[in-house]
Short mmCIF file of N, CA and C in Angstrom, two decimals:
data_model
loop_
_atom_site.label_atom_id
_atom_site.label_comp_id
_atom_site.label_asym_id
_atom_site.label_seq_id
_atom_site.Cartn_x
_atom_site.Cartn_y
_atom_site.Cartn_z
N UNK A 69 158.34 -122.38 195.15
CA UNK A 69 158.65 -120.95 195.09
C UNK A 69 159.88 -120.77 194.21
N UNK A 70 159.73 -119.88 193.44
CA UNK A 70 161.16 -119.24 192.59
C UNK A 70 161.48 -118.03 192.89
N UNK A 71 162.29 -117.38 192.04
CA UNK A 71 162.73 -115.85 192.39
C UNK A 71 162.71 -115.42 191.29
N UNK A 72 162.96 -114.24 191.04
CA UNK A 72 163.21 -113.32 190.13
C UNK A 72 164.48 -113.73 189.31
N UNK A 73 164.50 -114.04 187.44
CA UNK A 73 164.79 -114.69 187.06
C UNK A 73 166.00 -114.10 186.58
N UNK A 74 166.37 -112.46 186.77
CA UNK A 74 167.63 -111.81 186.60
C UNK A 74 168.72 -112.81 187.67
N UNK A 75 168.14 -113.34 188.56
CA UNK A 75 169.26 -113.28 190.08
C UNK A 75 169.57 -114.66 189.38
N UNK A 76 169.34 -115.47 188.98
CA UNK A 76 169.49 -117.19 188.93
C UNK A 76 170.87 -117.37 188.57
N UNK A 77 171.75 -116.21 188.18
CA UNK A 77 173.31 -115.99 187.09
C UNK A 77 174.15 -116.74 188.60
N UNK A 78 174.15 -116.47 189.77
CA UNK A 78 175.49 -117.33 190.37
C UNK A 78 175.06 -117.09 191.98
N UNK A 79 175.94 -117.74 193.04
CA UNK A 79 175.45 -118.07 194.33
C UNK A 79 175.46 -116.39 194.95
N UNK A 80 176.49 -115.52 194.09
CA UNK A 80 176.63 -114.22 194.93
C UNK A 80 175.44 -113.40 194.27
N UNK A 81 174.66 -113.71 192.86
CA UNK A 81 173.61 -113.32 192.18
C UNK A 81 172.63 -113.48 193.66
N UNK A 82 172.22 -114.67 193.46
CA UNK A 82 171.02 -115.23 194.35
C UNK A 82 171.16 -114.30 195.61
N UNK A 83 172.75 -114.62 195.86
CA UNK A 83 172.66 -113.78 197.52
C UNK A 83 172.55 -112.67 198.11
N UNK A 84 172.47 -111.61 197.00
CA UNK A 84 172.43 -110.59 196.68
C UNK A 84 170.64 -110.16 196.27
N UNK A 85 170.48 -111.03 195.71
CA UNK A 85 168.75 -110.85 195.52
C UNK A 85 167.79 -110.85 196.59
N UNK A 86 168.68 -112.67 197.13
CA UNK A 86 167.72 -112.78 198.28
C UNK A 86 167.39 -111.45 199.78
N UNK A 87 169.12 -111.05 200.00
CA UNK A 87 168.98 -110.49 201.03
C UNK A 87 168.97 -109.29 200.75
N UNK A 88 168.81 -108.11 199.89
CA UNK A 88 169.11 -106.86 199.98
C UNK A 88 167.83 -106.31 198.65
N UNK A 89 168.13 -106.45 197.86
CA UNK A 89 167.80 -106.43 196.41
C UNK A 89 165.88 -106.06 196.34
N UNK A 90 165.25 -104.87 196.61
CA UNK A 90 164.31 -104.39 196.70
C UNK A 90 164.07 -104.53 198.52
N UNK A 91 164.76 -104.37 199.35
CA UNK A 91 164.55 -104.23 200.30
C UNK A 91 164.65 -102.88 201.49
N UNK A 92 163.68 -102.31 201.99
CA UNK A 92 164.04 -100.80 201.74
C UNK A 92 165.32 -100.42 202.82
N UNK A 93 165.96 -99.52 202.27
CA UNK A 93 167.46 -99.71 203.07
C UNK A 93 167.31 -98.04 203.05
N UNK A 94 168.04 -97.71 204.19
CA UNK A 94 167.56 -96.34 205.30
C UNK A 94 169.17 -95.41 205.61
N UNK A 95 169.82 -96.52 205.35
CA UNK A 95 171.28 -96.39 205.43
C UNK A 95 172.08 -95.87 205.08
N UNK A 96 172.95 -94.33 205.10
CA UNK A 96 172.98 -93.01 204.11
C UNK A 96 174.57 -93.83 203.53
N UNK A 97 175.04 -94.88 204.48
CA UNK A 97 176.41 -95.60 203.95
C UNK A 97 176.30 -96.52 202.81
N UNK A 98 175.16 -97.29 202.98
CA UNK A 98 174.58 -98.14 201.97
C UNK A 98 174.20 -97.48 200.72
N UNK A 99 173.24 -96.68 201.20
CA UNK A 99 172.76 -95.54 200.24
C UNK A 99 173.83 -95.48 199.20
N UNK A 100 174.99 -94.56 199.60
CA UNK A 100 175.92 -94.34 198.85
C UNK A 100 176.45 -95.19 198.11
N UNK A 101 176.96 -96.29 198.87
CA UNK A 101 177.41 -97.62 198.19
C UNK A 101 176.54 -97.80 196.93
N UNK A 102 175.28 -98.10 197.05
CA UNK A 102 174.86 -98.74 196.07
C UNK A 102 174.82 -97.37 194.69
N UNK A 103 174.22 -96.36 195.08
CA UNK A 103 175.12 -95.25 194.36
C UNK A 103 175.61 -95.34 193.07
N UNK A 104 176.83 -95.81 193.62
CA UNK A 104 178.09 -95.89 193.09
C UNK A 104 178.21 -96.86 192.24
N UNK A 105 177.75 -98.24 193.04
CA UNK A 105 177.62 -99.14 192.22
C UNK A 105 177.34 -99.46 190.96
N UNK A 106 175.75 -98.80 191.22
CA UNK A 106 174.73 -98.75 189.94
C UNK A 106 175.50 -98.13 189.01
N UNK A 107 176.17 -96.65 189.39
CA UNK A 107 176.68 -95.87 187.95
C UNK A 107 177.94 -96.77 187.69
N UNK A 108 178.74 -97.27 188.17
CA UNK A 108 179.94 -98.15 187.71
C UNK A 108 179.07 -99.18 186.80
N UNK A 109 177.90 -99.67 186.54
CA UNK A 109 177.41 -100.69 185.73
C UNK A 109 176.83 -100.68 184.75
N UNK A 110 176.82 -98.41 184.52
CA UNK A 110 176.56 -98.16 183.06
C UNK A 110 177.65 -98.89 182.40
N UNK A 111 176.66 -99.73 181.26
CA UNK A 111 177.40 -100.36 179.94
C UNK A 111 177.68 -101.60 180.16
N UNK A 112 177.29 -102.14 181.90
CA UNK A 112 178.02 -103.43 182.12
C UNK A 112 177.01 -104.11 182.89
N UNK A 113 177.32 -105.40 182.87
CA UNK A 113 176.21 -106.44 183.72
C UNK A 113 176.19 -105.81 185.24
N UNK A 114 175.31 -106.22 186.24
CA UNK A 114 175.29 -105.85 187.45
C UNK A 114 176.08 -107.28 187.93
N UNK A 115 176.35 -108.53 187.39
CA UNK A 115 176.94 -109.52 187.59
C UNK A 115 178.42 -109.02 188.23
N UNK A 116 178.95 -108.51 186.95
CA UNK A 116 180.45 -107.81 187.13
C UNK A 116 180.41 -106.94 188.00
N UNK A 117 179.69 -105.69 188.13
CA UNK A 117 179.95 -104.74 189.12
C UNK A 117 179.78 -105.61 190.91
N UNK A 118 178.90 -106.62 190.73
CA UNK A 118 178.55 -107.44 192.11
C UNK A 118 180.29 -107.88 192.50
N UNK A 119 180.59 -108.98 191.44
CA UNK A 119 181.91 -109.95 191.54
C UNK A 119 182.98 -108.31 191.96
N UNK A 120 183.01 -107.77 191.85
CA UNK A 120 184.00 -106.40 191.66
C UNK A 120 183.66 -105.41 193.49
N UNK A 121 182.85 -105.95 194.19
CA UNK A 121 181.87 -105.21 195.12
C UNK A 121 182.86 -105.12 196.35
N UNK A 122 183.59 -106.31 196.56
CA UNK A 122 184.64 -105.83 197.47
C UNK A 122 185.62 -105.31 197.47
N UNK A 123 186.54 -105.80 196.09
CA UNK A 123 187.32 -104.48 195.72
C UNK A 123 187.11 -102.98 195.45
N UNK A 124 185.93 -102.50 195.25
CA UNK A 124 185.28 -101.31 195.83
C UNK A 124 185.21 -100.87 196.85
N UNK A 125 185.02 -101.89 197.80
CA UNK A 125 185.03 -101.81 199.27
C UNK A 125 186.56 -101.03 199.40
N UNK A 126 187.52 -101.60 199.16
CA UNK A 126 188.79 -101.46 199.48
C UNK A 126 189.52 -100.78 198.43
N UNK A 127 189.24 -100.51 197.69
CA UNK A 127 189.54 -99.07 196.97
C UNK A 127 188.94 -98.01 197.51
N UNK A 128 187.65 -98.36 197.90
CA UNK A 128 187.14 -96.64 198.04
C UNK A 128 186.89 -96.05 199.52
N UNK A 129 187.77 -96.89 200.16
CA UNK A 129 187.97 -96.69 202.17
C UNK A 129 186.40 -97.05 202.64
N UNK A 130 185.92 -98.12 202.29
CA UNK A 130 184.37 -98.55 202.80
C UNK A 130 183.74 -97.73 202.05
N UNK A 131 183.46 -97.02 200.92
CA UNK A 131 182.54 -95.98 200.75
C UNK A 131 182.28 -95.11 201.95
N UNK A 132 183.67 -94.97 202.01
CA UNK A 132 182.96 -93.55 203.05
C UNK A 132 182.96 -92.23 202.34
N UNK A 133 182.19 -91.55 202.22
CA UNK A 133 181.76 -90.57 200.97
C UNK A 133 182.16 -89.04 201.67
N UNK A 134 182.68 -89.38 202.85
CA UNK A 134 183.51 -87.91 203.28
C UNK A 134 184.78 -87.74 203.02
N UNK A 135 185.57 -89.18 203.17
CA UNK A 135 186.56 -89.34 202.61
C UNK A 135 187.08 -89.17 201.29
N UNK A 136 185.69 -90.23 200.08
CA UNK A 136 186.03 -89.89 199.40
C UNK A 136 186.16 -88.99 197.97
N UNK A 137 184.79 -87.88 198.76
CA UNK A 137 184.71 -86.09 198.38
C UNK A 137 186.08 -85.17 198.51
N UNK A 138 186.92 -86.03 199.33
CA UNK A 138 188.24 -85.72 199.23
C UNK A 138 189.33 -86.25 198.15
N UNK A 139 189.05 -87.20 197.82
CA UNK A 139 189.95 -87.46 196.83
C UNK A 139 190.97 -86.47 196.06
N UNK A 140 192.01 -86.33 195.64
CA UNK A 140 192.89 -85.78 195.01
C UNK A 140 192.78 -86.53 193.76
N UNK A 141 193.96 -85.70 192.72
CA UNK A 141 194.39 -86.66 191.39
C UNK A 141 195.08 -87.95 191.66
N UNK A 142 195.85 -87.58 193.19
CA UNK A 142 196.59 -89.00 193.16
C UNK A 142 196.15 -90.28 193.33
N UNK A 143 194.82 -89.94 194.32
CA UNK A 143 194.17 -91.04 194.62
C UNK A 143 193.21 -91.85 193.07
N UNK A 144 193.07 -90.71 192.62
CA UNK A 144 192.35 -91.02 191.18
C UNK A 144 192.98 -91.76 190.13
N UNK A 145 194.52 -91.35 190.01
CA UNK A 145 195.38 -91.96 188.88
C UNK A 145 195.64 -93.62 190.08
N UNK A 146 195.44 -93.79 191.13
CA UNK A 146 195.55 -95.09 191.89
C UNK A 146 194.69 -95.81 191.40
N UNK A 147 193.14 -95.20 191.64
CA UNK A 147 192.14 -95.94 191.59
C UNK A 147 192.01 -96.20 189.42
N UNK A 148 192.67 -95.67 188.94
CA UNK A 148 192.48 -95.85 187.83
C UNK A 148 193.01 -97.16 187.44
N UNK A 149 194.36 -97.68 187.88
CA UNK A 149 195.55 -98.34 187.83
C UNK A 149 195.19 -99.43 188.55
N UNK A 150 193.88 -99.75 189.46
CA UNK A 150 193.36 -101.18 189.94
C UNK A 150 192.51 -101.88 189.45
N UNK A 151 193.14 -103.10 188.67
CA UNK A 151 192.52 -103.57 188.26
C UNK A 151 191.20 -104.18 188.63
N UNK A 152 191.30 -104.34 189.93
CA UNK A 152 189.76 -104.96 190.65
C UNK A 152 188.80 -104.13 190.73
N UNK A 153 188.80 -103.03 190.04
CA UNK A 153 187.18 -102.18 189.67
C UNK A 153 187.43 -101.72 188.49
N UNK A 154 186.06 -101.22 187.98
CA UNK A 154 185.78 -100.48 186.65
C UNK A 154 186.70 -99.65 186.35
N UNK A 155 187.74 -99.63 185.96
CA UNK A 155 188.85 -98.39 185.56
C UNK A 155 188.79 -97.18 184.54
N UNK A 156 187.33 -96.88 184.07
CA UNK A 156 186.91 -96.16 183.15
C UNK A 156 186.94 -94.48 184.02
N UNK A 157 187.51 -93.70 182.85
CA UNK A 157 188.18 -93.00 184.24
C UNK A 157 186.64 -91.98 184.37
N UNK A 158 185.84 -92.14 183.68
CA UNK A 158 184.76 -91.16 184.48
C UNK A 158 184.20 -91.29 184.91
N UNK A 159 183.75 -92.63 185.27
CA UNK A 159 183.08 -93.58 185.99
C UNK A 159 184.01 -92.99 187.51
N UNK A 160 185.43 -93.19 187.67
CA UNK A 160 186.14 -92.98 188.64
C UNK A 160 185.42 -91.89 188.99
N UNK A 161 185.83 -90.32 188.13
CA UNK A 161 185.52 -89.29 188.66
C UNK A 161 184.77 -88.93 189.24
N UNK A 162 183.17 -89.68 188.91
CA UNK A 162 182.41 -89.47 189.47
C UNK A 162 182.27 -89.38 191.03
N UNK A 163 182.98 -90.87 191.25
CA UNK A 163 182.95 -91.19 192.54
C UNK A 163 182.78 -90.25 193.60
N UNK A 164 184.33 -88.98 193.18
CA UNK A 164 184.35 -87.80 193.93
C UNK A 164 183.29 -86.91 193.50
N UNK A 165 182.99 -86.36 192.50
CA UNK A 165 181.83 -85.45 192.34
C UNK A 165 180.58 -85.87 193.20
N UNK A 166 180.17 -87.77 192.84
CA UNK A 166 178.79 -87.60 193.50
C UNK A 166 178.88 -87.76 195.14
N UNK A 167 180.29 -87.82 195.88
CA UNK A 167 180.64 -88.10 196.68
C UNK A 167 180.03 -86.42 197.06
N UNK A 168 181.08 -85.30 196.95
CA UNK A 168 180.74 -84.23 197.28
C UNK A 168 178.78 -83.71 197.26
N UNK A 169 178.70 -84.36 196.26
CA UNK A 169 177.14 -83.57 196.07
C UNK A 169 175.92 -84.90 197.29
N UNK A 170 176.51 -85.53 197.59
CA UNK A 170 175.92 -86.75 198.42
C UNK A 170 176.20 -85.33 199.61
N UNK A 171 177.31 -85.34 199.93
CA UNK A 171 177.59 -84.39 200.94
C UNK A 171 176.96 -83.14 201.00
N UNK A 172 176.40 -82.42 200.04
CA UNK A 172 175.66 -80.99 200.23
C UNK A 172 174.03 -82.08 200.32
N UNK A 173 173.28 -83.18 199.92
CA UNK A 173 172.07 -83.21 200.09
C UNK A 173 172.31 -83.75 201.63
N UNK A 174 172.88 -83.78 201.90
CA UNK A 174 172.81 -84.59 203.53
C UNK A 174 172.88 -83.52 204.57
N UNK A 175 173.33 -82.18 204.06
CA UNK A 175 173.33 -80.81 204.70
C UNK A 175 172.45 -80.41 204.41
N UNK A 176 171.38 -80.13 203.25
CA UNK A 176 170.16 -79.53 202.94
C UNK A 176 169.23 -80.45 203.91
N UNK A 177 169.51 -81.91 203.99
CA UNK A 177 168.38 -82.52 204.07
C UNK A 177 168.25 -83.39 205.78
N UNK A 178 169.30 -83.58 205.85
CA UNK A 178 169.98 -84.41 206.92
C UNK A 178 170.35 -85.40 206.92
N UNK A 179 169.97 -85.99 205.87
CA UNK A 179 170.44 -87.47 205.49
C UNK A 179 170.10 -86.99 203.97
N UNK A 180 170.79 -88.77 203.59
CA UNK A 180 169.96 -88.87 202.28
C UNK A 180 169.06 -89.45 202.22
N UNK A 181 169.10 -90.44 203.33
CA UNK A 181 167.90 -91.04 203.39
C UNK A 181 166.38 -90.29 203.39
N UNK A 182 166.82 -88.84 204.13
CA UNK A 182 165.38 -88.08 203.85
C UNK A 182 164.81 -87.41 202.74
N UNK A 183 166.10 -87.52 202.22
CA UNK A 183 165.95 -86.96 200.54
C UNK A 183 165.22 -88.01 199.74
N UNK A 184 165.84 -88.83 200.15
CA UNK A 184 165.68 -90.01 198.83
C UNK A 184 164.07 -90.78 198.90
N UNK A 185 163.93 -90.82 200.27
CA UNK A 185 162.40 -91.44 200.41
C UNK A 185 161.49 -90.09 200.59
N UNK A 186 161.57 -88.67 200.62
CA UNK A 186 160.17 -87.87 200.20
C UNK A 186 159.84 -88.06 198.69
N UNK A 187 160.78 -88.60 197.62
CA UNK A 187 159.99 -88.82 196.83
C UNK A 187 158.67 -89.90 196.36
N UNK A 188 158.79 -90.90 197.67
CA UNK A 188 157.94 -91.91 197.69
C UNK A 188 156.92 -91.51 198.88
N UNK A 189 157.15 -90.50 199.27
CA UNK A 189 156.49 -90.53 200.87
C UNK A 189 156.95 -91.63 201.96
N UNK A 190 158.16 -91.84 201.73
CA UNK A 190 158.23 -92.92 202.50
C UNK A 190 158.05 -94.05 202.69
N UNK A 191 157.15 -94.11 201.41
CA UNK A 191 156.33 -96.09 201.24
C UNK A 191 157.02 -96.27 200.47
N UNK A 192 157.64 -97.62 200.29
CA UNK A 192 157.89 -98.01 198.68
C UNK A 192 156.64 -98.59 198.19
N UNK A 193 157.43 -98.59 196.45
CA UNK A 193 156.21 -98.81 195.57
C UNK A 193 156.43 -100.02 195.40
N UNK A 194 155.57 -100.84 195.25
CA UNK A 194 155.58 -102.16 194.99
C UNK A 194 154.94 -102.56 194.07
N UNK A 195 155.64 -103.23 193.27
CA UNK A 195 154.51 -103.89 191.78
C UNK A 195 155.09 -105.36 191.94
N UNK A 196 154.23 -106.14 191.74
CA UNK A 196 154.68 -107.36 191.59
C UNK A 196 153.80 -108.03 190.44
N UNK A 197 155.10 -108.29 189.54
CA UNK A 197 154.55 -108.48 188.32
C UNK A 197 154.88 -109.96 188.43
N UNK A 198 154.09 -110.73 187.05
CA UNK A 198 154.40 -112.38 186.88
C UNK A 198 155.83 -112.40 186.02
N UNK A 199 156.07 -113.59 186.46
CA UNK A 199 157.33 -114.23 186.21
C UNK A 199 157.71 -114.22 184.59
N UNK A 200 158.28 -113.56 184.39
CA UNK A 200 158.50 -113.08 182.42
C UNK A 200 157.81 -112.04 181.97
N UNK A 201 157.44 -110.95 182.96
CA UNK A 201 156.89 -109.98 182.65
C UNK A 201 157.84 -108.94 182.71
N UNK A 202 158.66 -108.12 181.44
CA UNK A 202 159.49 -107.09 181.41
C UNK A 202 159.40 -106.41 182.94
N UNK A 203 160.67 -105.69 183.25
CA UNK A 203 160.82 -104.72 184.57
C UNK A 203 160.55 -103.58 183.24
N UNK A 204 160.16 -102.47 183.54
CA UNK A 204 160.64 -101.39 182.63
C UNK A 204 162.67 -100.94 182.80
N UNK A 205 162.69 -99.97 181.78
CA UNK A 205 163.74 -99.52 182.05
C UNK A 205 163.94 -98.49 182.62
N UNK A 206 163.10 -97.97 183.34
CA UNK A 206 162.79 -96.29 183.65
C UNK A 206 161.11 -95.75 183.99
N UNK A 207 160.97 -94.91 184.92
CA UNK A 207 159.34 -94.25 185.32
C UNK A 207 159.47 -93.37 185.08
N UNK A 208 158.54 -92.53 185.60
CA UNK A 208 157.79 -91.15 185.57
C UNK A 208 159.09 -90.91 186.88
N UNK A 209 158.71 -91.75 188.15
CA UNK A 209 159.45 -91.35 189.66
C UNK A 209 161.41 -91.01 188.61
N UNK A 210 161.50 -92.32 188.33
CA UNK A 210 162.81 -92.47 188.02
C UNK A 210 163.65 -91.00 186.75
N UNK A 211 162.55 -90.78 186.05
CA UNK A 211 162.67 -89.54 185.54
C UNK A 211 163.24 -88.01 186.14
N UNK A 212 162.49 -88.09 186.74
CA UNK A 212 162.51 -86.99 187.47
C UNK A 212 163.14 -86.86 189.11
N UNK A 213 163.68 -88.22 189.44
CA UNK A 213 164.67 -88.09 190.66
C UNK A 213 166.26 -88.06 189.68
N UNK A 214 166.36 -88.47 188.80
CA UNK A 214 167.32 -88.49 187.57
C UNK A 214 167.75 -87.00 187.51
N UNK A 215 166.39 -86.30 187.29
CA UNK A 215 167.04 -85.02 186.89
C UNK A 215 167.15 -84.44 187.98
N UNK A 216 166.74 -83.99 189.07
CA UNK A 216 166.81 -83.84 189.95
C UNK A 216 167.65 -83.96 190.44
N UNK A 217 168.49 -85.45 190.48
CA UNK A 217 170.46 -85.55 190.96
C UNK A 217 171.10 -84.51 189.98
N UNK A 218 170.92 -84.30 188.83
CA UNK A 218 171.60 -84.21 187.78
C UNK A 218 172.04 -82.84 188.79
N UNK A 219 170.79 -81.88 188.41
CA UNK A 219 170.63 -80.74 189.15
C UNK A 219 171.54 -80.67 190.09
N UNK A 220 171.36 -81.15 190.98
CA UNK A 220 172.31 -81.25 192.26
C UNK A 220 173.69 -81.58 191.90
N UNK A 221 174.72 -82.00 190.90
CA UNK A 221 175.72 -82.31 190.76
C UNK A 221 176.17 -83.62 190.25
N UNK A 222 175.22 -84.45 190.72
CA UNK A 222 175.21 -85.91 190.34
C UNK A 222 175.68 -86.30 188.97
N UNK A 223 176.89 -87.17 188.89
CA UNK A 223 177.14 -87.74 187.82
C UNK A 223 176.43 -89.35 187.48
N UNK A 224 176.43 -89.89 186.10
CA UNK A 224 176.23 -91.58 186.07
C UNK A 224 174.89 -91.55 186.96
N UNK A 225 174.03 -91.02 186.63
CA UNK A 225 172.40 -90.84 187.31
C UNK A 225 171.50 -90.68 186.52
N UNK A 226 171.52 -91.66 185.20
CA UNK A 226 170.79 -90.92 184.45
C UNK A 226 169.16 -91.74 184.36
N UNK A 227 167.92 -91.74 183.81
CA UNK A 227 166.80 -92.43 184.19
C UNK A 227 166.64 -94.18 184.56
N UNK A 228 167.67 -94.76 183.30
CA UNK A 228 167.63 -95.96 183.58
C UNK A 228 168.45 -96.39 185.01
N UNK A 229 169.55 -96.13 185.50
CA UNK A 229 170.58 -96.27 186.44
C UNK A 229 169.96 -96.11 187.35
N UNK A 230 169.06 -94.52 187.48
CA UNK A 230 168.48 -94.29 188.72
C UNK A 230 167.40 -95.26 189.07
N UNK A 231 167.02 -95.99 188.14
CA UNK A 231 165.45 -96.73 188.72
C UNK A 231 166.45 -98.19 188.65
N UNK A 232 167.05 -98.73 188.30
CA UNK A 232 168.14 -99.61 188.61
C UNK A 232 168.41 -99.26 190.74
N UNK A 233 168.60 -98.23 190.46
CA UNK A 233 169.51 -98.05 192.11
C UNK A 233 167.76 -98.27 192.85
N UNK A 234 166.33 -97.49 192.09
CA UNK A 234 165.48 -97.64 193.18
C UNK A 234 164.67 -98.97 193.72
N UNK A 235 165.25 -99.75 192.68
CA UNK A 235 164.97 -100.77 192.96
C UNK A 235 166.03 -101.64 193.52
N UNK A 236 167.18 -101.55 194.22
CA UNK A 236 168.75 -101.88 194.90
C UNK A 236 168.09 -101.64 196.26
N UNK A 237 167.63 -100.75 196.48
CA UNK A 237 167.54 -99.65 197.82
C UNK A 237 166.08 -100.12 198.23
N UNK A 238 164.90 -100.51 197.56
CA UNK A 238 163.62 -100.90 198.11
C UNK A 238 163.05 -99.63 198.03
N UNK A 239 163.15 -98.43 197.45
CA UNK A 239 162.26 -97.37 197.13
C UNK A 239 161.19 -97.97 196.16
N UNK A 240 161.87 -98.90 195.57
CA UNK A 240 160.72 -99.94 194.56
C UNK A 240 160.82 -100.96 194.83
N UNK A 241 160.11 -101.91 194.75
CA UNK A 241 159.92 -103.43 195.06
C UNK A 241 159.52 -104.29 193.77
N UNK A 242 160.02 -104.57 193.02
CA UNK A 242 159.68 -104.95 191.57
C UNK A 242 160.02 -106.93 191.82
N UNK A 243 160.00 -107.43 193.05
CA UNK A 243 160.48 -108.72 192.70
C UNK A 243 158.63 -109.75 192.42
N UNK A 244 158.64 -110.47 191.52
CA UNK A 244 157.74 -111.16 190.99
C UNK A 244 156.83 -111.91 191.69
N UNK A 245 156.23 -111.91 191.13
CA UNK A 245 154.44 -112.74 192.36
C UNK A 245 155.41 -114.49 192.80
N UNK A 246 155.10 -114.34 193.56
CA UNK A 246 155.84 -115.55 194.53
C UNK A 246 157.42 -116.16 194.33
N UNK A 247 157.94 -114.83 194.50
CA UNK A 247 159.75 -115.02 194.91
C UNK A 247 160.00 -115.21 196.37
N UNK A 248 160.67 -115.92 196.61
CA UNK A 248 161.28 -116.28 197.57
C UNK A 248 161.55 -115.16 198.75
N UNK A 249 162.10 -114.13 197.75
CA UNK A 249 162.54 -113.16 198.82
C UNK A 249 162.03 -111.94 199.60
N UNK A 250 160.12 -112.57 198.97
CA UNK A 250 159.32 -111.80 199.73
C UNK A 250 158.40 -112.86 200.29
N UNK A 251 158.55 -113.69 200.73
CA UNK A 251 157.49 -114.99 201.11
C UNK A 251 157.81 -115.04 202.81
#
């Protein structure tokens, strides 16, 4: 058995593949987390944003996204000034914008989690392609939940990122005909 041949880069790669990485996650904390993640990795490996994942943790008070819809400038010119995350400052900003707009779909919807899976009905999609067979960079789904954040306020959401995050979260299941981490 092998895995999916993106993850093979290092032990926190693998560990990250094995246990989370197309697995469907329900979790409006996680949810967010990964979020965030994904848009911090426009322009950059998901390697770096991974190695960088706990200092996120602790810059951004656990991702707690009530907290940090609060953010001020001060906290912003802080988080700019640490070196242990992406310091690009709109990448930062976002944080608070999609923080706040995380916060109005969780009032429309009750979660995000209920938001985020009516676009699948609730199933994820699963393709399991052979081993060296391109992922795309983007769908039809990923299109149009893209614009759809946009709509809503969402920054760093744009088609590729978003189908990046739907496949983080297990709304998609894209890992390859006999990986490990579906056996």
């Amino acid at each position: 058995m092998g895995r999916c041949a993106w993850a093979e880069g290092s032990e926190l790669m693998i560990a990250y593949h094995d246990t989370e990485w197309g697995r469907p996650a329900h979790d409006d904390g996680y949810l967010f987390e990964l979020l965030l993640l994904e848009g911090a990795q426009a322009g950059l490996s998901w390697s770096t944003v991974l190695n960088k994942r706990e200092n996120y943790r602790r810059a951004l008070d656990g991702f707690d996204y009530t907290r940090i819809a609060r953010y001020g400038q001060a906290k912003l010119d802080e988080l700019r000034a640490d070196a242990g995350i992406v310091r690009n400052r709109l990448k930062i900003e976002s944080t608070v914008r999609n923080a706040k707009a995380f916060l109005a779909v969780r009032e429309e919807f009750g979660t995000f989690d209920a938001y985020l899976w009516q676009w699948v009905d609730g199933v994820p999609v699963v393709h399991r392609r052979r081993a060296g067979e391109p992922l795309p960079a983007s769908t039809e789904l990923s299109d149009r939940l893209s614009k759809d954040l946009k709509r809503r306020g969402f920054t760093f959401v744009g088609t590729t990122i978003v189908y990046a995050y739907l496949q983080a979260v297990g709304v998609v299941d894209d890992h390859v005909e006999g990986c490990v981490a579906i056996a």
